[in-house]
Amino acid sequence: MFGTFMHILKSDGFLGLYSGLSASLLRQLTYSTTRFGVYEELKEVSTTSISAPSFPALIAMASTSGFLGGVAGNPADVLNVRMQHDAALPHADRRNYKNAFNGLVRMTREEGWRALFRGVLPNSMRAVLMTASQLASYDGFKGLLLTRTSLTDNLTTHFTASFLAGFVATTVCSPVDVIKTRVMSAKESESLPALLARIYRHEGVSWMFRGWVPSFIRLGPHTIATFMFLEQHKKLYRHLRGLDE
């Protein structure tokens, strides 16, 4: 990871560390908005004054919302992977998208609209696993902390539950993340079984957790910030709407 960091700094300078920022923002606007919105809506519909959804029900809701989010965010995800992967390629092989909008236009023009949904199956699988292991596990950990410890519904509880959810999500999604990156960054199309066979032949079982540490360094703080902000946002929203419990 440190070697990659230094390579990008030497080749592209400090700004090279933020390659793909516009695509990443577009991905969050499409993928995250869809999965969080659908999950919270399903959870609200399933919650009554006397009962709340069970943990298996939360997993089912999170899986559904994750799949929809994966499809909605796939074009931006392809761009994000390509723009970040450019730094590791020789200058002659780089795509050099200027920004997310330029990338969408060029990808559609040069490769057809189907290129926007390249890797949509592994990406949606990853979105299902991510949302189920992140959102459902957060609610599960939060419930356990509130019922099995002396903690109350405060920032300490939110931080602890989101940290644990980030650890679970990183571990569960690591194999699919590797597959997704290989598929989306490939210049030629390759079937999923053929890709898995080739990776296993060259790298063995260890490919499943390649890049786990940088993934957790990214996903851990992201998960913590997301849920802590979400909890405060919901608290503010309930206060403004006069829904305080």
GROMACS .gro file of C-alpha atoms in nm, residues 15-227:
model
  213
   15LEU     CA    1  -0.350   1.563  -0.688
   16GLY     CA    2  -0.303   1.212  -0.827
   17LEU     CA    3  -0.419   1.079  -0.489
   18TYR     CA    4  -0.761   1.228  -0.568
   19SER     CA    5  -0.798   1.082  -0.916
   20GLY     CA    6  -1.158   0.983  -0.967
   21LEU     CA    7  -1.296   1.221  -0.704
   22SER     CA    8  -1.579   1.342  -0.931
   23ALA     CA    9  -1.671   0.981  -1.016
   24SER     CA   10  -1.661   0.890  -0.647
   25LEU     CA   11  -1.897   1.177  -0.562
   26LEU     CA   12  -2.132   1.074  -0.845
   27ARG     CA   13  -2.125   0.716  -0.716
   28GLN     CA   14  -2.223   0.829  -0.367
   29LEU     CA   15  -2.508   1.039  -0.507
   30THR     CA   16  -2.650   0.741  -0.697
   31TYR     CA   17  -2.547   0.425  -0.510
   32SER     CA   18  -2.557   0.544  -0.148
   33THR     CA   19  -2.868   0.759  -0.184
   34THR     CA   20  -3.060   0.468  -0.336
   35ARG     CA   21  -2.957   0.201  -0.086
   36PHE     CA   22  -2.997   0.416   0.226
   37GLY     CA   23  -3.325   0.564   0.105
   38VAL     CA   24  -3.483   0.230   0.015
   39TYR     CA   25  -3.356   0.061   0.334
   40GLU     CA   26  -3.489   0.331   0.566
   41GLU     CA   27  -3.823   0.334   0.383
   42LEU     CA   28  -3.862  -0.045   0.405
   43LYS     CA   29  -3.763  -0.038   0.772
   44GLU     CA   30  -4.014   0.238   0.848
   45VAL     CA   31  -4.295   0.054   0.671
   46SER     CA   32  -4.217  -0.265   0.865
   47THR     CA   33  -4.196  -0.097   1.206
   48THR     CA   34  -4.505  -0.062   1.424
   49SER     CA   35  -4.562   0.082   1.769
   50ILE     CA   36  -4.535  -0.263   1.925
   51SER     CA   37  -4.280  -0.443   1.706
   52ALA     CA   38  -3.966  -0.386   1.503
   53PRO     CA   39  -3.820  -0.590   1.214
   54SER     CA   40  -3.619  -0.895   1.314
   55PHE     CA   41  -3.250  -0.923   1.222
   56PRO     CA   42  -3.320  -1.164   0.929
   57ALA     CA   43  -3.581  -0.916   0.804
   58LEU     CA   44  -3.326  -0.634   0.825
   59ILE     CA   45  -3.082  -0.843   0.621
   60ALA     CA   46  -3.351  -0.903   0.355
   61MET     CA   47  -3.437  -0.531   0.341
   62ALA     CA   48  -3.071  -0.433   0.322
   63SER     CA   49  -3.005  -0.689   0.048
   64THR     CA   50  -3.294  -0.555  -0.161
   65SER     CA   51  -3.188  -0.194  -0.122
   66GLY     CA   52  -2.826  -0.286  -0.187
   67PHE     CA   53  -2.911  -0.458  -0.516
   68LEU     CA   54  -3.107  -0.155  -0.637
   69GLY     CA   55  -2.827   0.076  -0.529
   70GLY     CA   56  -2.570  -0.139  -0.709
   71VAL     CA   57  -2.759  -0.112  -1.038
   72ALA     CA   58  -2.817   0.263  -0.997
   73GLY     CA   59  -2.454   0.334  -0.913
   74ASN     CA   60  -2.285   0.101  -1.161
   75PRO     CA   61  -2.199   0.361  -1.430
   76ALA     CA   62  -2.031   0.586  -1.175
   77ASP     CA   63  -1.859   0.285  -1.018
   78VAL     CA   64  -1.705   0.184  -1.352
   79LEU     CA   65  -1.576   0.539  -1.393
   80ASN     CA   66  -1.443   0.547  -1.037
   81VAL     CA   67  -1.244   0.226  -1.083
   82ARG     CA   68  -1.106   0.334  -1.420
   83MET     CA   69  -1.005   0.683  -1.310
   84GLN     CA   70  -0.829   0.554  -0.999
   85HIS     CA   71  -0.667   0.266  -1.190
   86ASP     CA   72  -0.524   0.507  -1.448
   87ALA     CA   73  -0.244   0.609  -1.211
   88ALA     CA   74  -0.108   0.253  -1.213
   89LEU     CA   75  -0.098   0.231  -1.595
   90PRO     CA   76   0.171   0.350  -1.838
   91HIS     CA   77   0.088   0.691  -1.986
   92ALA     CA   78   0.017   0.537  -2.327
   93ASP     CA   79  -0.251   0.307  -2.185
   94ARG     CA   80  -0.435   0.563  -1.972
   95ARG     CA   81  -0.790   0.666  -2.056
   96ASN     CA   82  -0.743   1.016  -1.912
   97TYR     CA   83  -1.106   1.097  -1.835
   98LYS     CA   84  -1.122   1.465  -1.734
   99ASN     CA   85  -1.412   1.416  -1.493
  100ALA     CA   86  -1.716   1.195  -1.436
  101PHE     CA   87  -1.929   1.365  -1.702
  102ASN     CA   88  -1.651   1.344  -1.961
  103GLY     CA   89  -1.601   0.979  -1.871
  104LEU     CA   90  -1.970   0.895  -1.913
  105VAL     CA   91  -1.983   1.064  -2.254
  106ARG     CA   92  -1.661   0.905  -2.381
  107MET     CA   93  -1.744   0.561  -2.248
  108THR     CA   94  -2.086   0.565  -2.416
  109ARG     CA   95  -1.945   0.703  -2.741
  110GLU     CA   96  -1.639   0.475  -2.762
  111GLU     CA   97  -1.776   0.151  -2.613
  112GLY     CA   98  -2.155   0.180  -2.629
  113TRP     CA   99  -2.407   0.218  -2.345
  114ARG     CA  100  -2.351  -0.141  -2.233
  115ALA     CA  101  -2.007  -0.038  -2.105
  116LEU     CA  102  -2.184   0.164  -1.834
  117PHE     CA  103  -2.311  -0.163  -1.689
  118ARG     CA  104  -1.993  -0.364  -1.724
  119GLY     CA  105  -1.957  -0.578  -1.415
  120VAL     CA  106  -2.312  -0.498  -1.297
  121LEU     CA  107  -2.362  -0.855  -1.166
  122PRO     CA  108  -2.053  -0.871  -0.939
  123ASN     CA  109  -2.109  -0.506  -0.849
  124SER     CA  110  -2.470  -0.571  -0.747
  125MET     CA  111  -2.359  -0.881  -0.554
  126ARG     CA  112  -2.105  -0.664  -0.377
  127ALA     CA  113  -2.372  -0.400  -0.308
  128VAL     CA  114  -2.600  -0.666  -0.159
  129LEU     CA  115  -2.320  -0.795   0.065
  130MET     CA  116  -2.204  -0.445   0.156
  131THR     CA  117  -2.548  -0.315   0.247
  132ALA     CA  118  -2.648  -0.629   0.437
  133SER     CA  119  -2.320  -0.644   0.629
  134GLN     CA  120  -2.306  -0.267   0.686
  135LEU     CA  121  -2.661  -0.144   0.746
  136ALA     CA  122  -2.813  -0.459   0.897
  137SER     CA  123  -2.507  -0.531   1.112
  138TYR     CA  124  -2.503  -0.170   1.235
  139ASP     CA  125  -2.865  -0.196   1.348
  140GLY     CA  126  -2.788  -0.537   1.498
  141PHE     CA  127  -2.480  -0.419   1.689
  142LYS     CA  128  -2.661  -0.106   1.802
  143GLY     CA  129  -2.951  -0.313   1.934
  144LEU     CA  130  -2.714  -0.544   2.123
  145LEU     CA  131  -2.527  -0.250   2.277
  146LEU     CA  132  -2.851  -0.089   2.392
  147THR     CA  133  -3.001  -0.408   2.538
  148ARG     CA  134  -2.692  -0.591   2.670
  149THR     CA  135  -2.483  -0.302   2.803
  150SER     CA  136  -2.538   0.016   3.003
  151LEU     CA  137  -2.487   0.232   2.693
  152THR     CA  138  -2.766   0.462   2.579
  153ASP     CA  139  -2.854   0.590   2.231
  154ASN     CA  140  -2.563   0.834   2.211
  155LEU     CA  141  -2.246   0.904   2.010
  156THR     CA  142  -2.047   0.635   2.194
  157THR     CA  143  -2.299   0.370   2.091
  158HIS     CA  144  -2.313   0.498   1.735
  159PHE     CA  145  -1.932   0.500   1.708
  160THR     CA  146  -1.891   0.148   1.849
  161ALA     CA  147  -2.167  -0.004   1.636
  162SER     CA  148  -2.042   0.165   1.319
  163PHE     CA  149  -1.680   0.058   1.384
  164LEU     CA  150  -1.790  -0.305   1.420
  165ALA     CA  151  -2.012  -0.274   1.112
  166GLY     CA  152  -1.717  -0.141   0.911
  167PHE     CA  153  -1.503  -0.439   1.017
  168VAL     CA  154  -1.775  -0.686   0.918
  169ALA     CA  155  -1.846  -0.512   0.586
  170THR     CA  156  -1.477  -0.502   0.486
  171THR     CA  157  -1.429  -0.874   0.558
  172VAL     CA  158  -1.749  -0.988   0.387
  173CYS     CA  159  -1.698  -0.774   0.077
  174SER     CA  160  -1.326  -0.827   0.021
  175PRO     CA  161  -1.355  -1.118  -0.229
  176VAL     CA  162  -1.622  -0.941  -0.435
  177ASP     CA  163  -1.421  -0.617  -0.429
  178VAL     CA  164  -1.126  -0.795  -0.588
  179ILE     CA  165  -1.348  -0.944  -0.860
  180LYS     CA  166  -1.523  -0.612  -0.924
  181THR     CA  167  -1.195  -0.425  -0.965
  182ARG     CA  168  -1.054  -0.685  -1.206
  183VAL     CA  169  -1.370  -0.687  -1.419
  184MET     CA  170  -1.418  -0.310  -1.439
  185SER     CA  171  -1.054  -0.226  -1.505
  186ALA     CA  172  -1.015  -0.492  -1.778
  187LYS     CA  173  -0.975  -0.375  -2.136
  188GLU     CA  174  -1.125  -0.698  -2.272
  189SER     CA  175  -1.442  -0.877  -2.167
  190GLU     CA  176  -1.399  -1.203  -1.975
  191SER     CA  177  -1.660  -1.433  -1.822
  192LEU     CA  178  -1.681  -1.447  -1.444
  193PRO     CA  179  -1.597  -1.822  -1.418
  194ALA     CA  180  -1.293  -1.774  -1.644
  195LEU     CA  181  -1.177  -1.476  -1.436
  196LEU     CA  182  -1.213  -1.668  -1.108
  197ALA     CA  183  -1.025  -1.967  -1.252
  198ARG     CA  184  -0.740  -1.746  -1.374
  199ILE     CA  185  -0.709  -1.558  -1.042
  200TYR     CA  186  -0.709  -1.881  -0.839
  201ARG     CA  187  -0.452  -2.038  -1.073
  202HIS     CA  188  -0.209  -1.749  -1.035
  203GLU     CA  189  -0.275  -1.632  -0.677
  204GLY     CA  190  -0.437  -1.918  -0.484
  205VAL     CA  191  -0.692  -1.857  -0.209
  206SER     CA  192  -0.515  -1.546  -0.081
  207TRP     CA  193  -0.674  -1.337  -0.361
  208MET     CA  194  -0.994  -1.322  -0.156
  209PHE     CA  195  -0.844  -1.082   0.099
  210ARG     CA  196  -0.595  -0.898  -0.120
  211GLY     CA  197  -0.607  -0.532  -0.021
  212TRP     CA  198  -0.805  -0.590   0.303
  213VAL     CA  199  -0.599  -0.337   0.503
  214PRO     CA  200  -0.638  -0.043   0.261
  215SER     CA  201  -1.003  -0.139   0.220
  216PHE     CA  202  -1.060  -0.118   0.597
  217ILE     CA  203  -0.863   0.206   0.619
  218ARG     CA  204  -1.108   0.346   0.363
  219LEU     CA  205  -1.430   0.173   0.466
  220GLY     CA  206  -1.384   0.189   0.845
  221PRO     CA  207  -1.378   0.569   0.879
  222HIS     CA  208  -1.633   0.598   0.598
  223THR     CA  209  -1.877   0.371   0.782
  224ILE     CA  210  -1.823   0.551   1.114
  225ALA     CA  211  -1.873   0.896   0.959
  226THR     CA  212  -2.176   0.780   0.759
  227PHE     CA  213  -2.369   0.635   1.053
   0.00000   0.00000   0.00000
